[in-house]
CSV table of C-alpha atoms in Angstrom, one decimal:
chain,number,residue,atom,x,y,z
A,1,MET,CA,37.0,15.3,-3.9
A,2,SER,CA,38.5,12.2,-5.6
A,3,GLN,CA,36.9,10.8,-8.5
A,4,ASP,CA,36.8,7.3,-6.9
A,5,GLN,CA,34.5,8.9,-4.2
A,6,VAL,CA,32.0,10.0,-6.7
A,7,LEU,CA,31.9,7.1,-9.0
A,8,THR,CA,31.9,4.2,-6.3
A,9,GLY,CA,29.4,3.4,-3.6
A,10,GLY,CA,26.4,2.7,-5.6
A,11,PHE,CA,24.3,-0.6,-5.5
A,12,ALA,CA,26.2,-3.6,-6.8
A,13,ALA,CA,23.0,-5.2,-8.3
A,14,PRO,CA,20.5,-2.3,-8.5
A,15,PRO,CA,17.3,-4.1,-9.1
A,16,GLN,CA,17.6,-6.6,-6.5
A,17,GLU,CA,19.3,-4.3,-3.7
A,18,ALA,CA,16.8,-1.5,-4.4
A,19,ALA,CA,14.0,-3.8,-4.1
A,20,ARG,CA,15.4,-4.9,-0.6
A,21,ALA,CA,16.1,-1.3,0.4
A,22,PHE,CA,12.5,-0.3,-0.6
A,23,ARG,CA,10.9,-2.9,1.4
A,24,ALA,CA,12.9,-1.8,4.3
A,25,ALA,CA,11.8,1.8,3.7
A,26,LEU,CA,8.1,0.7,3.2
A,27,GLU,CA,8.1,-1.3,6.5
A,28,ALA,CA,9.7,1.8,8.1
A,29,MET,CA,7.1,4.3,6.9
A,30,ALA,CA,4.2,1.7,7.4
A,31,ARG,CA,5.4,0.8,11.1
A,32,PRO,CA,6.4,4.3,12.4
A,33,GLY,CA,9.2,4.0,15.0
A,34,ARG,CA,10.2,0.5,14.3
A,35,VAL,CA,13.9,0.3,13.3
A,36,GLN,CA,14.6,-1.2,9.8
A,37,VAL,CA,18.1,-1.7,8.3
A,38,LEU,CA,19.0,-0.3,5.0
A,39,THR,CA,22.1,-1.2,3.4
A,40,GLY,CA,23.7,-1.5,-0.2
A,41,THR,CA,25.5,1.7,-0.8
A,42,GLU,CA,28.6,3.4,0.6
A,43,PRO,CA,27.9,7.2,0.2
A,44,PRO,CA,30.6,9.8,1.0
A,45,GLU,CA,30.7,11.4,4.4
A,46,PRO,CA,28.8,12.8,6.0
A,47,LEU,CA,25.8,10.8,4.5
A,48,SER,CA,24.8,7.7,6.5
A,49,VAL,CA,24.6,4.3,4.6
A,50,ALA,CA,20.7,4.5,5.4
A,51,ALA,CA,20.4,8.0,4.0
A,52,GLY,CA,22.5,7.2,1.0
A,53,THR,CA,20.5,3.9,0.4
A,54,LEU,CA,17.3,5.9,0.5
A,55,LEU,CA,18.6,8.4,-1.9
A,56,LEU,CA,19.4,5.8,-4.4
A,57,THR,CA,16.2,3.8,-3.9
A,58,LEU,CA,13.8,6.7,-4.3
A,59,CYS,CA,15.5,9.6,-6.0
A,60,ASP,CA,16.2,10.2,-9.8
A,61,THR,CA,16.2,12.9,-12.4
A,62,THR,CA,12.5,13.6,-11.6
A,63,THR,CA,12.8,14.2,-7.9
A,64,PRO,CA,14.6,17.7,-6.8
A,65,VAL,CA,16.7,17.1,-3.8
A,66,HIS,CA,17.6,19.8,-1.2
A,67,LEU,CA,20.8,19.4,0.8
A,68,ALA,CA,20.9,21.2,4.1
A,69,PRO,CA,24.2,23.0,4.9
A,70,SER,CA,25.3,20.0,7.0
A,71,HIS,CA,25.2,17.8,3.8
A,72,ASP,CA,25.9,20.3,1.0
A,73,SER,CA,29.5,19.4,0.1
A,74,ALA,CA,31.1,18.7,-3.4
A,75,ALA,CA,31.4,15.1,-2.7
A,76,VAL,CA,27.7,14.6,-1.8
A,77,ARG,CA,26.7,16.7,-4.8
A,78,GLY,CA,28.9,14.8,-7.1
A,79,TRP,CA,27.8,11.4,-5.7
A,80,ILE,CA,24.1,12.3,-6.0
A,81,ALA,CA,24.8,13.8,-9.6
A,82,PHE,CA,26.3,10.5,-10.8
A,83,HIS,CA,24.2,7.9,-9.1
A,84,CYS,CA,20.7,9.6,-9.1
A,85,GLY,CA,21.0,12.5,-11.3
A,86,ALA,CA,18.6,14.4,-9.1
A,87,PRO,CA,18.7,18.1,-9.4
A,88,VAL,CA,19.9,19.9,-6.3
A,89,VAL,CA,17.4,22.8,-5.3
A,90,SER,CA,16.2,25.1,-2.7
A,91,ALA,CA,14.1,23.8,0.3
A,92,ALA,CA,10.8,25.0,-1.1
A,93,GLU,CA,11.1,23.1,-4.2
A,94,ALA,CA,12.6,19.9,-2.9
A,95,ALA,CA,10.8,16.5,-3.1
A,96,PHE,CA,13.4,15.2,-0.8
A,97,ALA,CA,15.7,16.9,1.6
A,98,VAL,CA,18.8,15.5,3.4
A,99,GLY,CA,20.6,16.9,6.4
A,100,THR,CA,20.8,16.9,10.2
A,101,TRP,CA,17.6,18.2,12.0
A,102,ASP,CA,19.3,21.5,12.9
A,103,ALA,CA,20.5,22.1,9.6
A,104,LEU,CA,17.1,21.5,8.0
A,105,GLN,CA,15.5,24.3,10.1
A,106,PRO,CA,13.2,26.0,9.6
A,107,VAL,CA,11.1,23.0,8.4
A,108,SER,CA,8.4,25.2,7.5
A,109,ARG,CA,10.1,25.8,4.2
A,110,PHE,CA,9.2,22.3,3.0
A,111,ALA,CA,6.4,21.4,0.7
A,112,ILE,CA,3.4,20.0,2.7
A,113,GLY,CA,1.2,19.3,-0.2
A,114,THR,CA,-2.1,21.0,-1.3
A,115,ALA,CA,-5.6,20.1,-0.2
A,116,ASP,CA,-6.2,18.7,-3.6
A,117,TYR,CA,-2.8,16.8,-3.7
A,118,PRO,CA,-1.6,16.2,-0.2
A,119,ASP,CA,0.9,13.8,-1.8
A,120,ARG,CA,2.9,16.8,-3.3
A,121,SER,CA,4.9,17.2,-0.2
A,122,ALA,CA,8.6,16.7,0.9
A,123,THR,CA,10.1,13.8,2.4
A,124,LEU,CA,13.0,14.8,4.9
A,125,ILE,CA,15.8,12.4,5.3
A,126,VAL,CA,17.2,13.5,8.7
A,127,GLU,CA,20.7,12.2,9.9
A,128,THR,CA,20.5,11.5,13.6
A,129,GLU,CA,23.0,10.4,16.4
A,130,GLY,CA,21.2,7.1,17.1
A,131,MET,CA,17.9,5.4,17.8
A,132,ALA,CA,18.2,5.4,21.7
A,133,PRO,CA,17.2,6.5,24.3
A,134,PRO,CA,13.6,7.0,23.2
A,135,ASN,CA,12.2,10.4,24.0
A,136,ALA,CA,8.8,10.1,22.4
A,137,VAL,CA,5.7,7.9,22.2
A,138,LEU,CA,4.3,7.3,18.8
A,139,ARG,CA,0.5,6.5,18.2
A,140,GLY,CA,-1.5,6.2,15.1
A,141,PRO,CA,-1.8,4.2,11.8
A,142,GLY,CA,0.8,1.5,11.5
A,143,ILE,CA,1.1,1.2,15.3
A,144,GLU,CA,-1.1,-1.3,17.2
A,145,CYS,CA,-0.9,0.5,20.6
A,146,SER,CA,2.0,2.8,21.0
A,147,HIS,CA,5.8,2.7,20.1
A,148,PRO,CA,8.6,4.5,21.7
A,149,ALA,CA,11.1,6.5,19.4
A,150,ARG,CA,14.0,8.8,19.5
A,151,LEU,CA,13.1,12.1,17.8
A,152,PRO,CA,15.3,15.4,17.5
A,153,GLU,CA,12.3,17.3,19.1
A,154,ILE,CA,8.6,16.9,19.7
A,155,ALA,CA,6.8,20.2,19.0
A,156,ALA,CA,7.6,20.2,15.2
A,157,PHE,CA,5.9,16.8,14.8
A,158,VAL,CA,3.0,17.6,16.8
A,159,ALA,CA,2.5,20.6,14.6
A,160,ASN,CA,2.9,18.4,11.5
A,161,ARG,CA,0.3,15.9,12.6
A,162,ALA,CA,-2.1,18.8,13.3
A,163,GLY,CA,-2.1,19.8,9.6
A,164,PHE,CA,-2.9,16.2,8.5
A,165,PRO,CA,-3.5,15.3,5.6
A,166,LEU,CA,-1.1,17.9,4.6
A,167,GLY,CA,2.5,17.8,6.0
A,168,PHE,CA,5.9,16.4,5.4
A,169,ASP,CA,7.2,12.7,6.0
A,170,CYS,CA,10.3,11.8,7.7
A,171,TYR,CA,13.0,9.2,7.8
A,172,PHE,CA,15.5,9.3,10.7
A,173,CYS,CA,18.9,7.6,9.8
A,174,ALA,CA,21.8,6.7,12.0
A,175,GLY,CA,24.4,4.4,10.3
A,176,SER,CA,22.5,1.7,8.5
A,177,GLU,CA,19.4,2.1,10.8
A,178,VAL,CA,16.3,3.9,10.0
A,179,ILE,CA,13.0,4.6,11.4
A,180,GLY,CA,10.0,6.3,9.5
A,181,LEU,CA,7.6,9.0,10.9
A,182,PRO,CA,4.8,9.9,8.4
A,183,ARG,CA,2.7,12.9,8.9
A,184,SER,CA,-0.2,10.7,10.2
A,185,THR,CA,1.7,9.7,13.5
A,186,LEU,CA,0.6,11.2,16.9
A,187,VAL,CA,3.8,12.2,18.7
A,188,GLU,CA,3.9,12.8,22.5
A,189,ALA,CA,6.9,13.5,24.7
A,190,LEU,CA,7.9,10.4,26.7
B,1,MET,CA,14.9,-19.2,-13.0
B,2,SER,CA,14.1,-15.6,-14.2
B,3,ASP,CA,13.9,-14.6,-17.7
B,4,HIS,CA,17.0,-12.6,-18.3
B,5,ALA,CA,15.5,-10.8,-21.3
B,6,TYR,CA,13.8,-8.6,-18.6
B,7,ASN,CA,14.8,-6.4,-15.8
B,8,PHE,CA,14.1,-7.9,-12.4
B,9,ALA,CA,10.3,-7.9,-11.9
B,10,TYR,CA,9.7,-6.7,-15.5
B,11,LEU,CA,9.5,-3.0,-14.9
B,12,ASP,CA,12.5,-0.7,-15.4
B,13,GLU,CA,14.1,0.9,-12.4
B,14,GLN,CA,12.9,4.5,-12.9
B,15,THR,CA,9.3,3.2,-13.1
B,16,LYS,CA,9.7,1.2,-10.0
B,17,ARG,CA,11.0,4.3,-8.2
B,18,MET,CA,8.2,6.4,-9.4
B,19,ILE,CA,5.8,3.6,-8.2
B,20,ARG,CA,7.6,3.2,-4.8
B,21,ARG,CA,7.4,7.0,-4.1
B,22,ALA,CA,3.7,6.9,-4.8
B,23,ILE,CA,3.3,3.8,-2.5
B,24,LEU,CA,5.2,5.6,0.4
B,25,LYS,CA,3.0,8.7,0.1
B,26,GLY,CA,0.0,6.5,0.0
B,27,ILE,CA,1.0,4.9,3.3
B,28,ALA,CA,1.8,8.5,4.9
B,29,VAL,CA,-1.9,9.6,3.9
B,30,PRO,CA,-3.9,6.4,4.5
B,31,GLY,CA,-7.0,6.2,2.0
B,32,TYR,CA,-5.9,9.2,-0.2
B,33,GLN,CA,-5.6,8.0,-4.0
B,34,VAL,CA,-2.1,9.0,-5.1
B,35,PRO,CA,-1.8,9.7,-9.0
B,36,PHE,CA,0.9,7.6,-10.7
B,37,ALA,CA,2.1,7.3,-14.2
B,38,SER,CA,0.7,3.9,-14.9
B,39,ARG,CA,2.7,1.8,-17.6
B,40,GLU,CA,1.4,-0.2,-20.3
B,41,MET,CA,1.8,-3.9,-19.0
B,42,PRO,CA,1.8,-7.0,-21.1
B,43,MET,CA,-1.8,-7.7,-20.2
B,44,PRO,CA,-4.9,-5.7,-21.0
B,45,TYR,CA,-6.4,-3.0,-18.5
B,46,GLY,CA,-9.0,-4.7,-16.2
B,47,TRP,CA,-6.7,-7.8,-15.8
B,48,GLY,CA,-4.9,-6.4,-12.7
B,49,THR,CA,-2.3,-4.1,-14.3
B,50,GLY,CA,-2.6,-1.8,-11.2
B,51,GLY,CA,-2.0,-4.7,-8.9
B,52,VAL,CA,0.8,-6.2,-11.1
B,53,GLN,CA,2.7,-2.8,-11.1
B,54,VAL,CA,2.5,-2.3,-7.3
B,55,THR,CA,3.5,-6.1,-6.9
B,56,ALA,CA,6.5,-5.6,-9.4
B,57,ALA,CA,7.6,-2.5,-7.3
B,58,CYS,CA,7.4,-4.5,-4.0
B,59,LEU,CA,8.9,-7.8,-4.9
B,60,THR,CA,12.4,-8.8,-3.7
B,61,PRO,CA,14.1,-12.0,-4.8
B,62,GLU,CA,13.4,-13.5,-1.5
B,63,ASP,CA,9.6,-13.1,-1.6
B,64,VAL,CA,7.1,-16.0,-1.8
B,65,LEU,CA,4.1,-14.7,-4.0
B,66,LYS,CA,0.5,-15.9,-3.9
B,67,VAL,CA,-2.0,-14.5,-6.5
B,68,ILE,CA,-5.9,-15.1,-5.9
B,69,ASP,CA,-8.7,-14.1,-8.0
B,70,GLN,CA,-12.1,-14.0,-6.2
B,71,GLY,CA,-10.4,-16.0,-3.7
B,72,ALA,CA,-9.2,-18.7,-5.9
B,73,ASP,CA,-5.7,-19.7,-6.7
B,74,ASP,CA,-6.4,-21.6,-9.9
B,75,THR,CA,-8.3,-19.2,-12.0
B,76,THR,CA,-6.8,-17.9,-15.4
B,77,ASN,CA,-5.9,-14.4,-14.0
B,78,ALA,CA,-4.3,-15.8,-10.8
B,79,VAL,CA,-2.3,-18.4,-12.7
B,80,SER,CA,-1.0,-16.1,-15.4
B,81,ILE,CA,0.0,-13.3,-13.0
B,82,ARG,CA,1.9,-15.9,-10.8
B,83,ALA,CA,3.6,-17.4,-14.0
B,84,PHE,CA,4.4,-13.7,-15.1
B,85,PHE,CA,6.4,-13.0,-11.9
B,86,ALA,CA,7.9,-16.6,-11.6
B,87,ARG,CA,9.2,-15.8,-15.1
B,88,THR,CA,10.3,-12.2,-14.8
B,89,ALA,CA,11.4,-11.9,-11.1
B,90,GLY,CA,12.2,-15.6,-10.4
B,91,VAL,CA,10.3,-15.5,-7.0
B,92,ALA,CA,8.8,-18.5,-5.5
B,93,THR,CA,5.1,-18.9,-5.6
B,94,THR,CA,2.7,-20.6,-3.4
B,95,GLU,CA,-1.0,-21.2,-2.9
B,96,ALA,CA,-0.7,-21.3,1.0
B,97,THR,CA,-1.7,-18.0,2.4
B,98,ASP,CA,0.5,-18.6,5.5
B,99,GLN,CA,3.6,-19.3,3.4
B,100,ALA,CA,3.1,-16.2,1.2
B,101,SER,CA,5.1,-12.8,1.7
B,102,VAL,CA,3.3,-10.9,-1.0
B,103,ILE,CA,-0.3,-11.7,-1.9
B,104,GLN,CA,-1.9,-10.1,-4.9
B,105,THR,CA,-5.7,-10.5,-4.9
B,106,ARG,CA,-8.7,-9.6,-7.1
B,107,HIS,CA,-11.8,-9.0,-5.1
B,108,ARG,CA,-11.2,-10.9,-1.9
B,109,ILE,CA,-9.3,-10.8,1.5
B,110,PRO,CA,-8.0,-14.5,2.3
B,111,GLU,CA,-10.0,-16.1,5.2
B,112,ALA,CA,-6.9,-16.8,7.2
B,113,ALA,CA,-5.8,-13.8,9.3
B,114,LEU,CA,-2.7,-12.0,7.7
B,115,THR,CA,0.5,-11.3,9.7
B,116,GLU,CA,3.2,-8.8,9.9
B,117,GLY,CA,5.7,-9.1,7.2
B,118,GLN,CA,2.9,-10.0,4.7
B,119,ILE,CA,1.9,-7.4,2.0
B,120,LEU,CA,-1.6,-7.5,0.4
B,121,VAL,CA,-1.8,-6.1,-2.9
B,122,TYR,CA,-5.4,-5.4,-4.3
B,123,GLN,CA,-6.3,-5.0,-8.0
B,124,VAL,CA,-8.7,-2.0,-8.3
B,125,PRO,CA,-10.9,-1.4,-11.3
B,126,ILE,CA,-12.5,2.1,-10.1
B,127,PRO,CA,-10.6,3.6,-7.2
B,128,GLU,CA,-12.9,6.6,-6.8
B,129,PRO,CA,-15.7,5.8,-4.4
B,130,LEU,CA,-17.5,8.9,-5.6
B,131,ARG,CA,-17.3,8.3,-9.2
B,132,PHE,CA,-20.6,6.9,-9.9
B,133,LEU,CA,-22.1,9.8,-8.0
B,134,GLU,CA,-20.0,12.6,-9.6
B,135,PRO,CA,-18.3,11.7,-12.8
B,136,ARG,CA,-15.9,14.8,-12.8
B,137,GLU,CA,-12.4,14.2,-11.4
B,138,SER,CA,-12.0,17.7,-10.6
B,139,GLU,CA,-15.2,17.8,-8.6
B,140,THR,CA,-14.3,14.4,-6.7
B,141,ARG,CA,-11.0,15.7,-5.9
B,142,ARG,CA,-12.4,18.8,-4.4
B,143,MET,CA,-14.9,16.8,-2.4
B,144,HIS,CA,-12.1,14.6,-0.9
B,145,ALA,CA,-10.2,17.7,-0.1
B,146,LEU,CA,-13.1,19.5,1.5
B,147,GLU,CA,-14.2,16.2,3.3
B,148,ASP,CA,-17.5,16.6,1.6
B,149,TYR,CA,-18.8,13.0,1.7
B,150,GLY,CA,-22.6,13.9,2.0
B,151,LEU,CA,-23.3,12.6,-1.4
B,152,MET,CA,-22.2,9.1,-0.4
B,153,HIS,CA,-24.4,9.1,2.5
B,154,VAL,CA,-27.3,10.2,0.3
B,155,LYS,CA,-26.6,7.1,-1.9
B,156,LEU,CA,-26.7,4.7,1.1
B,157,TYR,CA,-30.0,6.4,2.3
B,158,GLU,CA,-31.6,6.0,-1.2
B,159,ASP,CA,-30.5,2.3,-0.9
B,160,ILE,CA,-32.5,2.1,2.3
B,161,ALA,CA,-35.6,4.1,1.0
B,162,ARG,CA,-35.8,1.8,-2.2
B,163,HIS,CA,-34.8,-1.6,-0.8
B,164,GLY,CA,-35.4,-1.3,3.0
B,165,GLU,CA,-31.6,-1.8,3.7
B,166,ILE,CA,-28.2,-0.8,2.3
B,167,ALA,CA,-28.1,-2.9,-0.9
B,168,THR,CA,-24.5,-2.3,-1.6
B,169,SER,CA,-23.0,-5.6,-1.3
B,170,TYR,CA,-19.3,-5.1,-2.7
B,171,ALA,CA,-17.0,-2.3,-3.0
B,172,TYR,CA,-18.7,-1.0,0.2
B,173,PRO,CA,-17.2,2.4,0.9
B,174,VAL,CA,-15.1,2.9,4.1
B,175,LYS,CA,-13.8,5.8,5.9
B,176,VAL,CA,-10.1,5.7,6.8
B,177,GLU,CA,-8.7,7.0,10.0
B,178,GLY,CA,-11.7,9.5,10.1
B,179,ARG,CA,-10.6,11.3,7.2
B,180,TYR,CA,-10.8,9.9,3.6
B,181,VAL,CA,-13.6,7.8,2.1
B,182,MET,CA,-12.1,4.9,0.3
B,183,ASP,CA,-13.2,2.2,-2.1
B,184,PRO,CA,-11.8,-1.0,-0.7
B,185,SER,CA,-11.9,-2.5,-4.5
B,186,PRO,CA,-14.8,-4.8,-5.3
B,187,ILE,CA,-14.5,-7.1,-2.4
B,188,PRO,CA,-17.7,-8.4,-0.8
B,189,LYS,CA,-18.8,-6.3,2.3
B,190,PHE,CA,-18.2,-9.6,4.2
B,191,ASP,CA,-14.5,-8.7,4.0
B,192,ASN,CA,-14.7,-5.1,5.1
B,193,PRO,CA,-14.3,-5.8,8.9
B,194,LYS,CA,-10.9,-7.3,8.0
B,195,LEU,CA,-9.6,-4.2,6.5
B,196,GLY,CA,-9.3,-2.3,9.8
B,197,GLY,CA,-6.5,-3.4,12.3
B,198,MET,CA,-4.9,-5.7,10.0
B,199,ALA,CA,-1.2,-6.7,10.9
B,200,ALA,CA,-0.2,-6.7,7.0
B,201,ILE,CA,0.4,-3.8,4.8
B,202,GLN,CA,-2.4,-3.2,2.3
B,203,LEU,CA,-1.8,-1.6,-1.1
B,204,PHE,CA,-4.2,-0.8,-3.7
B,205,GLY,CA,-3.4,-0.4,-7.3
B,206,ALA,CA,-5.5,0.9,-10.3
B,207,GLY,CA,-3.8,0.7,-13.6
B,208,ARG,CA,-6.1,2.2,-16.1
B,209,GLU,CA,-7.2,4.9,-13.5
B,210,GLN,CA,-3.6,5.5,-12.6
B,211,ARG,CA,-4.1,5.7,-8.7
B,212,ILE,CA,-2.3,4.0,-5.8
B,213,TYR,CA,-3.7,4.0,-2.3
B,214,ALA,CA,-2.6,2.2,0.9
B,215,LEU,CA,-3.7,1.3,4.4
B,216,PRO,CA,-1.0,1.0,6.9
B,217,PRO,CA,-1.1,-1.9,9.5
B,218,TYR,CA,-3.5,-1.5,12.5
B,219,CYS,CA,-5.4,1.2,10.5
B,220,ASP,CA,-8.8,2.6,11.6
B,221,VAL,CA,-11.3,1.6,8.9
B,222,VAL,CA,-14.9,2.1,9.3
B,223,SER,CA,-17.6,0.9,7.0
B,224,LEU,CA,-20.2,3.8,6.3
B,225,ASP,CA,-23.5,3.3,7.8
B,226,PHE,CA,-26.3,4.8,9.8
B,227,GLU,CA,-27.2,4.5,13.5
B,228,ASP,CA,-30.5,2.9,12.7
B,229,HIS,CA,-29.2,0.9,9.7
B,230,PRO,CA,-25.8,-0.3,11.1
B,231,PHE,CA,-23.3,-2.1,8.7
B,232,VAL,CA,-23.8,-5.8,8.3
B,233,ALA,CA,-21.1,-8.2,6.8
B,234,SER,CA,-23.3,-10.5,5.0
B,235,LYS,CA,-22.8,-13.8,3.3
B,236,ALA,CA,-24.8,-16.7,1.7
B,237,ASP,CA,-26.8,-18.4,4.6
B,238,HIS,CA,-25.4,-21.8,4.0
B,239,ALA,CA,-22.3,-24.0,5.1
B,240,CYS,CA,-19.6,-24.8,2.5
B,241,ASP,CA,-20.7,-28.0,0.6
B,242,LEU,CA,-17.0,-29.2,0.4
B,243,CYS,CA,-15.4,-28.4,3.7
B,244,GLY,CA,-18.4,-27.7,5.9
B,245,SER,CA,-17.2,-24.2,7.0
B,246,GLU,CA,-20.0,-22.0,8.3
B,247,VAL,CA,-18.0,-18.9,8.6
B,248,SER,CA,-16.2,-18.6,5.2
B,249,TYR,CA,-17.5,-16.4,2.3
B,250,LEU,CA,-19.2,-18.6,-0.2
B,251,ASP,CA,-19.5,-18.9,-4.0
B,252,GLU,CA,-22.8,-20.2,-5.5
B,253,VAL,CA,-22.0,-22.7,-8.2
B,254,ILE,CA,-24.5,-24.2,-10.7
B,255,ALA,CA,-23.8,-27.9,-10.6
B,256,ASP,CA,-25.7,-29.2,-13.5
B,257,ASP,CA,-28.3,-28.5,-16.2
B,258,ARG,CA,-31.2,-29.2,-13.9
B,259,GLY,CA,-30.8,-26.4,-11.7
B,260,SER,CA,-29.0,-27.9,-8.8
B,261,ARG,CA,-26.6,-25.6,-7.0
B,262,MET,CA,-23.9,-25.9,-4.5
B,263,PHE,CA,-22.1,-23.4,-2.2
B,264,CYS,CA,-18.4,-23.6,-1.6
B,265,CYS,CA,-15.7,-21.4,0.0
B,266,SER,CA,-14.5,-18.8,-2.5
B,267,ASP,CA,-10.9,-19.0,-0.8
B,268,THR,CA,-9.7,-22.3,-2.2
B,269,ASP,CA,-6.6,-22.5,0.0
B,270,TYR,CA,-8.9,-22.1,3.1
B,271,CYS,CA,-11.2,-24.9,1.8
B,272,ALA,CA,-8.6,-27.3,0.8
B,273,GLY,CA,-6.8,-26.8,4.0
B,274,ARG,CA,-10.1,-27.6,6.0
B,275,ARG,CA,-10.7,-30.7,3.8
B,276,ALA,CA,-7.0,-31.9,4.3
B,277,ALA,CA,-7.7,-31.5,8.0
B,278,GLY,CA,-10.8,-34.0,7.8
B,279,HIS,CA,-13.5,-31.5,7.6
B,280,ARG,CA,-16.5,-32.6,5.2
B,281,GLY,CA,-19.3,-30.8,3.6
B,282,ARG,CA,-22.7,-31.9,2.3
B,283,LEU,CA,-21.4,-32.9,-1.2
B,284,SER,CA,-17.7,-34.1,-0.3
B,285,PRO,CA,-17.2,-37.7,0.1
B,286,GLU,CA,-16.1,-38.9,3.6
B,287,GLU,CA,-12.9,-40.5,2.6
B,288,VAL,CA,-11.0,-39.5,-0.6
B,289,ALA,CA,-9.1,-42.6,-1.8
C-alpha cells in the first residue's frame, strides 16, 4: 500500500461534488432501478468509483462501515480511514456495508431496524458486474408502472420487502453507475 | 456570487451528511418520520428551519431555487429564504414553478404539475399526525410501530358527529403506501390529491421537532376518510378575482375598511402566468397599460 493511494482520490471540491453525488444517490434511491452516474472520487481497487463516491458522500466518523472479505484490504481500510474516518466494524454493527453480493452473505446479519425505529438499518453498497441484461422487474414507490433491473439474485429482495417497514436498503454499483433498491420495492424475476 | 464566509449552502459537511442519510432512510420508508439532529439556523424555529436544512442538504450549484409561503413568492419568509440561499450557496433563484429544480414551500403545493427532476421541500411545524391526540412521543412511536391508527379515525368520526362532516381543512392526515399515517404539513386539503402519484420527490423537514420524512415519486397516498363520508378536496366557491381561474386554491383578502372582500389565487406564479396569458377576473382591468 503506497501512501499516495491512501491520501489521494477524494473529492476535489467536497461541498459541491458531494452535493452533486448526493443528488444522484437520492434520485437512485427515490427511483429504484433507474441508473444514475456517481463520480468525483478515485478510490483504490477493488472499490468502484460509484461505491467510493457513495462512501465519501454519506459516511463519516459517526457511521460504522463493514467491509466484506472482497473489499477488506489495507488500501481500502486506509482510504476510508483517511477520507471518511469511519470505524470499520462487524456486519451486525454496520450502518453501511461494502462488498460483492457473494462476499456480503449472509445478508441476514445486517441491521434491519426496529419496529419503533425502522431507520436504524444498514445500507448495503454492492459491487456488481454491470447493469445489464435485466433479470428483475421492480414495482412500488418511486416507480410509475414497472422498471427492469439487474440484481444479483431475486429471493433475498423478495424476503427483504416482506419485512417492510423493516429491512436493509441497497445500492448496486458498477464503475461510475449506480442503481438504488430500497426495502419498499417489490421485486419479481423477469 | 456566494458569500465565501460560509460553507456551500451554509451547513457544514458533516451536518449535511447526517441530514442526507436521514433523507435517504425517509425515502426508503415512505411516510416514516426519521429523527435527525436539527441544527440551530440563523432564523427562529417556526420560520422554516426544517425545510431550510433539507434544502441546504439537497442543493447543488446548478440548482434553480423557488421558495413559496402559502403559495406566494413575494412574502417575507419566501423572500428571506431565497435570499439566504442566493447568498450562501450562490444558486440561481426563480419565481416560475416550471423553471425551478428545488422548490421549498410553506403550506401549499404549486398549482402547476411538478415534473421528474424537481424536488419539493415542505416546511413542517408538527410532523406527528397523532400529536394532538396523544402528547407522549413514546406512545405515538409505538402506535406507528403497531399501525395502531384507530384514534385518528375516532377523531375524524367526532368531526362528523359534531359538524356533520369532516371539519379538518388543512394538515389533513394521509396514509402512505398502506402503512404509515403521515401529516402532509399544514397544506389545505385541496392539495392532498396532488401528494400521491407526483413525479417529483417530496421531502418534509421539521426543524424544532427534529424529524425528516419523505414521499418518493409515484407514491400511493390516500387521505383518510369513511365510505359514507368520503374525502372531499374543498376550496372557496368562487373564481379568482384577478385571473378568473375557477380551479385554483383561493385566498380571501379584505380589500378595504367597509368589508369588501376579494378572492385571488394563493399561487402567485400561477395567477400571474394566467394574467400574462390574457385571462381576467372580476377585479382586474381588461388591459394593463
